[in-house]
XYZ file of N, CA and C in Angstrom:
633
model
N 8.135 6.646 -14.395
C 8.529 7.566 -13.344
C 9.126 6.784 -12.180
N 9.796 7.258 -11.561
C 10.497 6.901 -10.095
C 9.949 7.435 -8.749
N 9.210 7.208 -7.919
C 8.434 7.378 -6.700
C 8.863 6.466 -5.534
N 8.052 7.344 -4.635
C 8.513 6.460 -3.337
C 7.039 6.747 -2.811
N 6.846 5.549 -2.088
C 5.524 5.465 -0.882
C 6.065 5.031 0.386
N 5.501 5.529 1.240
C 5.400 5.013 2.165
C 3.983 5.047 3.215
N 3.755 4.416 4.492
C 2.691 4.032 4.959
C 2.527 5.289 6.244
N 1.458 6.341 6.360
C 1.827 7.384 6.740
C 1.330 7.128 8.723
N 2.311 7.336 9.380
C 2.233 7.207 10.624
C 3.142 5.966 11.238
N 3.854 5.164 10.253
C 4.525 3.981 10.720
C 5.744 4.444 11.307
N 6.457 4.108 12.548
C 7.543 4.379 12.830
C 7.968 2.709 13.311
N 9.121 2.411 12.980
C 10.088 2.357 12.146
C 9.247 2.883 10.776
N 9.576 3.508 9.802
C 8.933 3.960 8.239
C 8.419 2.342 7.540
N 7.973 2.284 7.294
C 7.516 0.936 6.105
C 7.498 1.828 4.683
N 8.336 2.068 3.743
C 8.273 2.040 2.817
C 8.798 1.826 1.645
N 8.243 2.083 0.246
C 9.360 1.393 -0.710
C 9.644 2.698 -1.828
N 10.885 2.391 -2.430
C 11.511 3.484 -4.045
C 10.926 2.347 -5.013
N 10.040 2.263 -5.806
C 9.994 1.909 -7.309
C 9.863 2.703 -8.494
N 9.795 2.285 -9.764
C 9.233 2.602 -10.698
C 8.476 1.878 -11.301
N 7.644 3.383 -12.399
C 6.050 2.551 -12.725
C 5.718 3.067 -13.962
N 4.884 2.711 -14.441
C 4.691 3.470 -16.018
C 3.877 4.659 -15.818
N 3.936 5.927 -15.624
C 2.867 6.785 -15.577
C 1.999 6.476 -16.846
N 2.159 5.616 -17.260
C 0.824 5.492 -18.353
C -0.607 5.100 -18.036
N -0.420 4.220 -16.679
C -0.914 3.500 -16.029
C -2.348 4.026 -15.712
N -3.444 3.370 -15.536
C -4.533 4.471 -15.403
C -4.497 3.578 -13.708
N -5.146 4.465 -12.753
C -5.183 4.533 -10.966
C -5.749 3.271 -10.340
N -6.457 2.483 -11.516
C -7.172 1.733 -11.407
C -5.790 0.381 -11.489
N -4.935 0.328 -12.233
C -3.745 -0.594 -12.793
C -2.938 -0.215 -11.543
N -2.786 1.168 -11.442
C -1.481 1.310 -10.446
C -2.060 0.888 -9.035
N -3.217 0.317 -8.379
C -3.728 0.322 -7.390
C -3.130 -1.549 -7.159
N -3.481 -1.950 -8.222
C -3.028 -3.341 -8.135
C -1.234 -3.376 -7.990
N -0.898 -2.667 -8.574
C 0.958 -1.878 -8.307
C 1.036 -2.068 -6.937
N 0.544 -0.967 -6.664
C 0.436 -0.938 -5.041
C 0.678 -2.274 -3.668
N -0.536 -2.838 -4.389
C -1.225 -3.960 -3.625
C 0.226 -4.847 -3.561
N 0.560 -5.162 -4.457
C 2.347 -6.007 -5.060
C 2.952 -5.466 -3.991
N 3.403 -4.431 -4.308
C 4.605 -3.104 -3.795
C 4.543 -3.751 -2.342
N 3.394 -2.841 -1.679
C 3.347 -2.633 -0.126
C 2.870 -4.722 0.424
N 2.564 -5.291 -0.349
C 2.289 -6.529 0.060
C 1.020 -6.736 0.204
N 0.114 -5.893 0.242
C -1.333 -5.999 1.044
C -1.995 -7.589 -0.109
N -3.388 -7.650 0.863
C -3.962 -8.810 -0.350
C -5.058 -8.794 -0.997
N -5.121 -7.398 -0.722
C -6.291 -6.842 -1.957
C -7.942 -7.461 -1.894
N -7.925 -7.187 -0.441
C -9.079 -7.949 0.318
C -10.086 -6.473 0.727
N -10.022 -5.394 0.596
C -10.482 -3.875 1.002
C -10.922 -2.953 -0.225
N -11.880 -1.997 0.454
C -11.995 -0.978 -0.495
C -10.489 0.002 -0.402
N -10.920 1.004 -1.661
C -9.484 1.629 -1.566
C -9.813 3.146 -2.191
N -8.875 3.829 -2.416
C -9.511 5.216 -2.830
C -8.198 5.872 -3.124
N -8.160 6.928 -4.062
C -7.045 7.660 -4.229
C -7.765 9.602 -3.862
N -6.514 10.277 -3.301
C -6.826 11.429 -3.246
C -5.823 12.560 -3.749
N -5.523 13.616 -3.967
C -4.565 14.870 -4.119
C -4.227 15.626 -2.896
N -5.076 15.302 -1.516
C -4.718 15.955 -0.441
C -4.722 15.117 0.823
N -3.943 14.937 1.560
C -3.857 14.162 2.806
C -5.729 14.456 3.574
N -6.575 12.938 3.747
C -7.422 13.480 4.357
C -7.655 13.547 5.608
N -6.371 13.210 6.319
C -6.429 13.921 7.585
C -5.817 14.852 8.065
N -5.771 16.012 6.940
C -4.735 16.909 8.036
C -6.236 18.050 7.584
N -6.665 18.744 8.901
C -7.497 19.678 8.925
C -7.837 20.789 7.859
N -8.848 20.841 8.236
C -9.323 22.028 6.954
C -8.804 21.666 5.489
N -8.442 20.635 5.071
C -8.441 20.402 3.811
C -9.838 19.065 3.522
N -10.955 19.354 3.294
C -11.717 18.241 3.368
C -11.598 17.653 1.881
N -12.140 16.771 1.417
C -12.307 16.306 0.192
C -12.730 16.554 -1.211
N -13.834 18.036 -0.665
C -14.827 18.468 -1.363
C -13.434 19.907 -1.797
N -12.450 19.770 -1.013
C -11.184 20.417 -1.520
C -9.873 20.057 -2.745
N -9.853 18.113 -2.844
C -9.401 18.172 -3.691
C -9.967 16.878 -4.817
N -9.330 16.568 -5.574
C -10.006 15.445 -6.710
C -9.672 14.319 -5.450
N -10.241 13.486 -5.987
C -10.355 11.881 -5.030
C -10.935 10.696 -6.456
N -10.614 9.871 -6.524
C -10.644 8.517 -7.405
C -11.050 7.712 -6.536
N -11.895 6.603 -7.375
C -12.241 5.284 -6.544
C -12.535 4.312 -7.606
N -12.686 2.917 -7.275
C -13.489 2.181 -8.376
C -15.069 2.688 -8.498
N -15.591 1.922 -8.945
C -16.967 1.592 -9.298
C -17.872 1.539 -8.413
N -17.397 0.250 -7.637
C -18.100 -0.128 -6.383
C -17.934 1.027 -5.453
N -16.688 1.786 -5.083
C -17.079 2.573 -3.781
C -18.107 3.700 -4.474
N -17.688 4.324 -5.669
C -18.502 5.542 -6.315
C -20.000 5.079 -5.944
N -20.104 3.955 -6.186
C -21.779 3.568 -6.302
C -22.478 3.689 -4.628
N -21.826 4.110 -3.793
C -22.077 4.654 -2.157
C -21.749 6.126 -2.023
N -20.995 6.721 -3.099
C -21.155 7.957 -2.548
C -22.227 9.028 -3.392
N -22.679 9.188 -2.144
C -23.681 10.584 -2.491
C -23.598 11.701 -2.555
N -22.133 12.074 -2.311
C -22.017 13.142 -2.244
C -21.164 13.585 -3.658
N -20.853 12.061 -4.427
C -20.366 12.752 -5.347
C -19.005 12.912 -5.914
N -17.951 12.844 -4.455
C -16.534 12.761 -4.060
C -16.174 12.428 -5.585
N -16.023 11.371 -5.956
C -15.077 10.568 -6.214
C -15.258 10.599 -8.003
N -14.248 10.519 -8.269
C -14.046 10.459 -9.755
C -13.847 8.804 -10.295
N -13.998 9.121 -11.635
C -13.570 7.212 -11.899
C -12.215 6.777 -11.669
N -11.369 6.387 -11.554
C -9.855 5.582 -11.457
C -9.387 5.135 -12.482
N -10.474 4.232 -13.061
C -9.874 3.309 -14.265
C -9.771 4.442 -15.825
N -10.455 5.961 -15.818
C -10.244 7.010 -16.374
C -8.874 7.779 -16.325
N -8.260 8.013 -15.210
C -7.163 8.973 -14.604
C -6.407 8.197 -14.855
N -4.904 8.798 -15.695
C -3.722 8.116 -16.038
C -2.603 8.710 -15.024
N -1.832 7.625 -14.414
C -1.498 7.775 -12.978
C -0.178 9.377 -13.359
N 0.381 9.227 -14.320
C 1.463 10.786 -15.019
C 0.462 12.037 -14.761
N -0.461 11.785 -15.185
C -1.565 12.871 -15.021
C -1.904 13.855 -13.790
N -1.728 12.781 -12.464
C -2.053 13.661 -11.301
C -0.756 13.305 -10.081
N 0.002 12.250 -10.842
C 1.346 11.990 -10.147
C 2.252 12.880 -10.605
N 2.999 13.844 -11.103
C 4.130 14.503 -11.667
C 4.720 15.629 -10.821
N 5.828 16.168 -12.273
C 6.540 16.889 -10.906
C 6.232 18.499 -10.596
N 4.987 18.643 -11.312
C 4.007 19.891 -10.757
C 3.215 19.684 -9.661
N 2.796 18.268 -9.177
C 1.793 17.680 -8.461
C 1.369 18.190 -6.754
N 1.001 17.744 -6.205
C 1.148 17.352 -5.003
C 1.581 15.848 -4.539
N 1.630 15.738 -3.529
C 1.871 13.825 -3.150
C -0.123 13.865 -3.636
N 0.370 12.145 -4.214
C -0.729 11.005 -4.162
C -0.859 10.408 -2.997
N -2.271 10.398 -2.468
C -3.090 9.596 -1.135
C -3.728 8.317 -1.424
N -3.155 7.396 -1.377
C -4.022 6.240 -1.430
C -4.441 5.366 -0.236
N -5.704 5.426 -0.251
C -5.796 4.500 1.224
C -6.603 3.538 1.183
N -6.308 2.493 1.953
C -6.358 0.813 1.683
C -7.270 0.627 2.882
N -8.215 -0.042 3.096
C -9.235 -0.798 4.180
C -9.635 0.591 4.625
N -11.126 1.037 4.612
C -11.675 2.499 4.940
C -11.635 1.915 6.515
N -11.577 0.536 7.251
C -12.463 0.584 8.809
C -10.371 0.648 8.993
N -9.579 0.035 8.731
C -8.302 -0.028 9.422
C -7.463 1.626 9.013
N -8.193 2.344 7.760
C -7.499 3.287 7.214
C -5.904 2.887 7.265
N -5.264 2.541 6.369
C -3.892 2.472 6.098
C -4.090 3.737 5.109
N -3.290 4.439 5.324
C -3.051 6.022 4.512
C -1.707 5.781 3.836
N -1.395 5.716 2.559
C -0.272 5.471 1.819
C 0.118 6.976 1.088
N 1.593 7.733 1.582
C 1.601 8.581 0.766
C 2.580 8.625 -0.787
N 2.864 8.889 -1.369
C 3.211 8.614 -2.661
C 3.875 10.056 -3.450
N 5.254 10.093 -3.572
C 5.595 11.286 -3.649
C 6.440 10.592 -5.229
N 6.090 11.944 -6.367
C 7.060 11.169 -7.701
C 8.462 11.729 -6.574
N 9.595 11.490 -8.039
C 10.810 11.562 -7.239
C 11.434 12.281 -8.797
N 11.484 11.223 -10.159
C 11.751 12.082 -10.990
C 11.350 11.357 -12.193
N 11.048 11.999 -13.479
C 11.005 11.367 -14.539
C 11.888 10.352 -15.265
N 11.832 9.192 -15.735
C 12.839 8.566 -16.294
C 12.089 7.784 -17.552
N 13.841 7.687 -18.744
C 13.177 7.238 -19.654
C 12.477 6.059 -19.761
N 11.518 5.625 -20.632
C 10.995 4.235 -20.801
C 11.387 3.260 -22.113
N 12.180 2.336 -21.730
C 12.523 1.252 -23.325
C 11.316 0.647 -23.204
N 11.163 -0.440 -24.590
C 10.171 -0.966 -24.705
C 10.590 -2.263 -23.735
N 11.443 -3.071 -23.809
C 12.211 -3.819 -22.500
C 11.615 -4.060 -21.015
N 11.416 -2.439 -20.557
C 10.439 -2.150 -19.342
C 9.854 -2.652 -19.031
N 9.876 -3.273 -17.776
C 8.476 -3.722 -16.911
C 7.400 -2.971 -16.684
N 6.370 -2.891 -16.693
C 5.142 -1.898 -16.139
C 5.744 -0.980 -15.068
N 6.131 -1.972 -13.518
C 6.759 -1.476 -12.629
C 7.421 -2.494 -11.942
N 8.760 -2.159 -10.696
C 9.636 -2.739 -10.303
C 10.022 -1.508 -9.083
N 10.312 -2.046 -7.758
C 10.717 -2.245 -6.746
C 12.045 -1.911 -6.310
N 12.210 -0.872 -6.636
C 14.093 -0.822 -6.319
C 14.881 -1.256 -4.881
N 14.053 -0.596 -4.041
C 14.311 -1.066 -2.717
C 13.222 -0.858 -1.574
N 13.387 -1.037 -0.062
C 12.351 -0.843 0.610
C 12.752 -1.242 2.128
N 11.855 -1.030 3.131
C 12.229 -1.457 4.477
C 10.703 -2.201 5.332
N 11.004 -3.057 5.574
C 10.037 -3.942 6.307
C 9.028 -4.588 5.499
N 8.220 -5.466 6.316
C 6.978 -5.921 5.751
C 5.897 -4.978 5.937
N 5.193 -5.675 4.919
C 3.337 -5.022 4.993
C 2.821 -5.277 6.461
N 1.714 -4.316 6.634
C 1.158 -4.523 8.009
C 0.288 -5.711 7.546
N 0.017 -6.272 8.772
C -0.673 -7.697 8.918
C -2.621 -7.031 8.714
N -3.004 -7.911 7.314
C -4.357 -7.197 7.265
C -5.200 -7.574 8.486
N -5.848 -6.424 8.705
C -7.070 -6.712 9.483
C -6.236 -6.158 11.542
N -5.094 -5.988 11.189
C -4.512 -5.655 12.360
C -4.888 -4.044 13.452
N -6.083 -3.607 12.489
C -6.199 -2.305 13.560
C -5.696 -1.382 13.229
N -5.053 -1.009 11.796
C -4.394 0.292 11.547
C -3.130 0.406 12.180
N -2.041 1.519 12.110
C -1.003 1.040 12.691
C -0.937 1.611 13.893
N -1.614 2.275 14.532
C -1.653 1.812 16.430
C -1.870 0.297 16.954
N -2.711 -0.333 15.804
C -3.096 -1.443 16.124
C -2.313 -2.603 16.010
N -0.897 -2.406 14.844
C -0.280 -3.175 14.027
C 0.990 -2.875 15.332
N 1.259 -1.733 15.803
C 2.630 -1.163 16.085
C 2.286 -2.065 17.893
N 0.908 -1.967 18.275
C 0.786 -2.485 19.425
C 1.005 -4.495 19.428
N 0.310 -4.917 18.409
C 0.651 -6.242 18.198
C 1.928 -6.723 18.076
N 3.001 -5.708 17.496
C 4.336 -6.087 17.374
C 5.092 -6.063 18.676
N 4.499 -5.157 19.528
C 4.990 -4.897 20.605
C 4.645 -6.087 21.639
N 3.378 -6.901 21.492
C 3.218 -7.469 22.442
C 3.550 -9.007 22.190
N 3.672 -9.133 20.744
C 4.971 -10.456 19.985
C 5.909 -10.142 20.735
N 6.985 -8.971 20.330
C 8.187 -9.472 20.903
C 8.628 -9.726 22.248
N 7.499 -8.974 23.463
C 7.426 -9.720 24.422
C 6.350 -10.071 25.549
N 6.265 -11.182 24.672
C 4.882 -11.707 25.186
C 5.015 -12.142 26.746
N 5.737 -11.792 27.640
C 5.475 -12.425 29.370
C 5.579 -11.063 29.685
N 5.601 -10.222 29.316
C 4.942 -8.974 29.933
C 3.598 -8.273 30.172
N 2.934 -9.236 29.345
C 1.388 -9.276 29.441
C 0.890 -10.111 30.966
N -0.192 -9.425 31.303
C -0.645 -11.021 33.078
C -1.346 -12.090 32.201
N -0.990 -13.355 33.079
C -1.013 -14.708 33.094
C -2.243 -14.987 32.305
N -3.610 -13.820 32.506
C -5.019 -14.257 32.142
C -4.866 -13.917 30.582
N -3.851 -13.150 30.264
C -3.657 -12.421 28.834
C -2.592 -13.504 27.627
N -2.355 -14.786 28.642
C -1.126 -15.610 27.805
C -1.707 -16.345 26.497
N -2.919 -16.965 26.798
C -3.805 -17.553 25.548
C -3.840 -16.690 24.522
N -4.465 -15.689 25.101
C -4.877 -14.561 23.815
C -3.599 -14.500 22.815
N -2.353 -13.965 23.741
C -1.251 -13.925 23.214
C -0.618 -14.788 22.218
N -0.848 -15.821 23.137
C -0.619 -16.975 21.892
C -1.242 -17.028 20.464
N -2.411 -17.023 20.562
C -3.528 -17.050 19.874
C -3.370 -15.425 18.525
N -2.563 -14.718 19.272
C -2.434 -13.500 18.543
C -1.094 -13.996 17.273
N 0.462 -14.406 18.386
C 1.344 -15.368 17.398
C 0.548 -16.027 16.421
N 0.060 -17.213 16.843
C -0.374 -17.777 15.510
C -0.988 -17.280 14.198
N -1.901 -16.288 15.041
C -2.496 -15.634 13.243
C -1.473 -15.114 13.097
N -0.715 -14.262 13.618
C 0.284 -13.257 12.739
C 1.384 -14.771 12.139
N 1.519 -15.675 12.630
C 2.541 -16.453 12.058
C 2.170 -16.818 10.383
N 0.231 -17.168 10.994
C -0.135 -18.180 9.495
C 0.130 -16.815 8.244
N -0.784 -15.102 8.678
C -0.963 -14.600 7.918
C 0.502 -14.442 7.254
N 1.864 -14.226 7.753
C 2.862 -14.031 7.135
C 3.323 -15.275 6.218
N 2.591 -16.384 6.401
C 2.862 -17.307 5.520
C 2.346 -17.665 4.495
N 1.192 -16.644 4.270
C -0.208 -17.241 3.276
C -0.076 -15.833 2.342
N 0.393 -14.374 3.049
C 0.531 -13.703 2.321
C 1.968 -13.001 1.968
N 3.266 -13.562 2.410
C 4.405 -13.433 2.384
C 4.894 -14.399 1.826
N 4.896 -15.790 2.069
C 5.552 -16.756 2.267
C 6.904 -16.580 3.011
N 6.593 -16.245 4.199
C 7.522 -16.412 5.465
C 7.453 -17.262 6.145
N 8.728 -17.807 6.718
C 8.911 -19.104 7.421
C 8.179 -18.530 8.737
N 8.315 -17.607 9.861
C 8.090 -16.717 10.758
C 8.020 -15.366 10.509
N 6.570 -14.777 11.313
C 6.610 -13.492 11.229
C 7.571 -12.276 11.353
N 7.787 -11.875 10.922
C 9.321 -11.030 11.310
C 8.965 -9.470 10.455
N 8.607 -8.868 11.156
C 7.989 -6.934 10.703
C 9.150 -6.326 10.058
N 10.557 -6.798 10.202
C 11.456 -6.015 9.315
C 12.072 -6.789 8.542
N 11.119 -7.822 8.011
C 11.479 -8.644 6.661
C 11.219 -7.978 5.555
N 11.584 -8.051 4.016
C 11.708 -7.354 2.971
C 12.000 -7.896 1.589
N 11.719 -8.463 0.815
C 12.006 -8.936 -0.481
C 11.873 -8.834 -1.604
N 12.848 -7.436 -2.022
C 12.666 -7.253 -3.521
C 12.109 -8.268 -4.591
N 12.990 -9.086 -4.525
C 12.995 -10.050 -5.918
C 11.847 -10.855 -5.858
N 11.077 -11.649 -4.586
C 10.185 -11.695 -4.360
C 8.801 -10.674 -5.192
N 9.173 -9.223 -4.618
C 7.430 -8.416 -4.919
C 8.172 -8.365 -6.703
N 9.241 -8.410 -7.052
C 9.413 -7.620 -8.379
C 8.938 -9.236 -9.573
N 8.994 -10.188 -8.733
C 9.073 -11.579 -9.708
C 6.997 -11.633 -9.667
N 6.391 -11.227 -8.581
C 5.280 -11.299 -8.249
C 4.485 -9.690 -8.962
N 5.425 -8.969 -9.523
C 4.947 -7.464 -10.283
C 5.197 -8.372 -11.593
N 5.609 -8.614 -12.151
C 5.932 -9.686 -13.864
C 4.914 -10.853 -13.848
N 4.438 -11.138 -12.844
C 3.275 -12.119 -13.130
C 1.977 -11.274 -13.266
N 1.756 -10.104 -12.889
C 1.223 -9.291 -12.487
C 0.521 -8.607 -14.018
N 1.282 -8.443 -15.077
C 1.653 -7.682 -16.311
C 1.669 -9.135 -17.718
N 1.697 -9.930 -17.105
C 2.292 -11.462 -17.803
C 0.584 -12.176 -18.537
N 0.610 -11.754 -19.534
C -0.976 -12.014 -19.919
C -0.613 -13.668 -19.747
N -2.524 -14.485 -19.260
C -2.549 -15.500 -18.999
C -2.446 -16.495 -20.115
N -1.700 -17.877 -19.883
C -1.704 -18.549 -21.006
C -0.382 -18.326 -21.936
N 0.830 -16.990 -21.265
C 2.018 -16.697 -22.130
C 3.085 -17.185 -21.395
């Protein structure tokens, strides 16, 4: 199938067009994801059928997926298995958008809309990256009030007072190292982007070990 995600509340948009195997069970396409959007797969995560923040739709309203580990905290029951649900199954073009959301304390809310069916050769990659705009948010950055405020105070850092310049600094550097440890970027730069990069890093991804 052919889909698009993007990261819900980002302005400039952060998101990407790929394709993926709907064969995929939620549990495979989550690691997709992780590739896709850049993240480093350091968080719990969860899939849903209904945005869970828009009112009066609570959870106990639609199916929700998780691994193992989060199921084994909920008591209430929520959550279905992941590595069960084959991603064609609740992704298609009867569907609603797919909710996936990454770090429960930063909530990154990913929405996920198919786009259209397409055929599959045996040739096929699992999945691939057609295009996209910007980088991943920087983990651990606060969600994106938190991410959109850090960018803001990078690009100009002497608008902050004099007692705020260390911090500042101190803020550059992690965002410098993290774009280098989980990008491989020379410098942080929020509207950097590299297909061939996530699509060469989706084939290692699928590439049994030892072949």
């Amino acid at each position: 199938m052919r889909a698009r995600v993007h990261i819900v509340g980002s302005k400039p948009k952060i998101w990407r067009l790929f394709e993926v195997d709907s064969s995929l069970y939620l549990d495979e396409f989550h690691d997709v994801l992780q590739v896709i959007m850049g993240w480093e797969n350091s968080h719990l995560h969860s899939f849903t059928e209904r945005n869970p923040n828009t009112p009066g739709r609570g959870r106990t309203q639609a199916r929700s997926w998780a691994p193992v580990y989060v199921r084994a905290e909920d008591d209430e029951g929520w959550y279905l298995p992941e590595e069960t649900a084959r991603l064609g199954k609740v992704l298609n073009e009867g569907s609603t958008p797919l909710y996936y959301e990454y770090d429960f304390g930063d909530g990154w809310l990913h929405r996920i809309d198919w786009i259209e069916t397409i055929r599959k050769t045996s040739d096929d990659v699992h999945a691939r990256v057609i295009r996209g705009k910007r980088r991943c948010p920087l983990e651990d950055s606060g969600g994106i009030g938190g991410y959109e405020d850090l960018i803001a105070t990078l690009a100009d850092p002497h608008a902050v007072d004099e007692s705020d310049r260390e911090h500042v600094q101190g803020l550059h550097e992690w965002a410098q190292g993290t774009a280098q440890r989980s990008g491989g970027e020379e410098t942080f730069d929020p509207a950097h982007f590299n297909a061939d990069k996530v699509n060469e890093e989706l084939r290692q991804l699928f590439t049994p070990e030892g072949s």
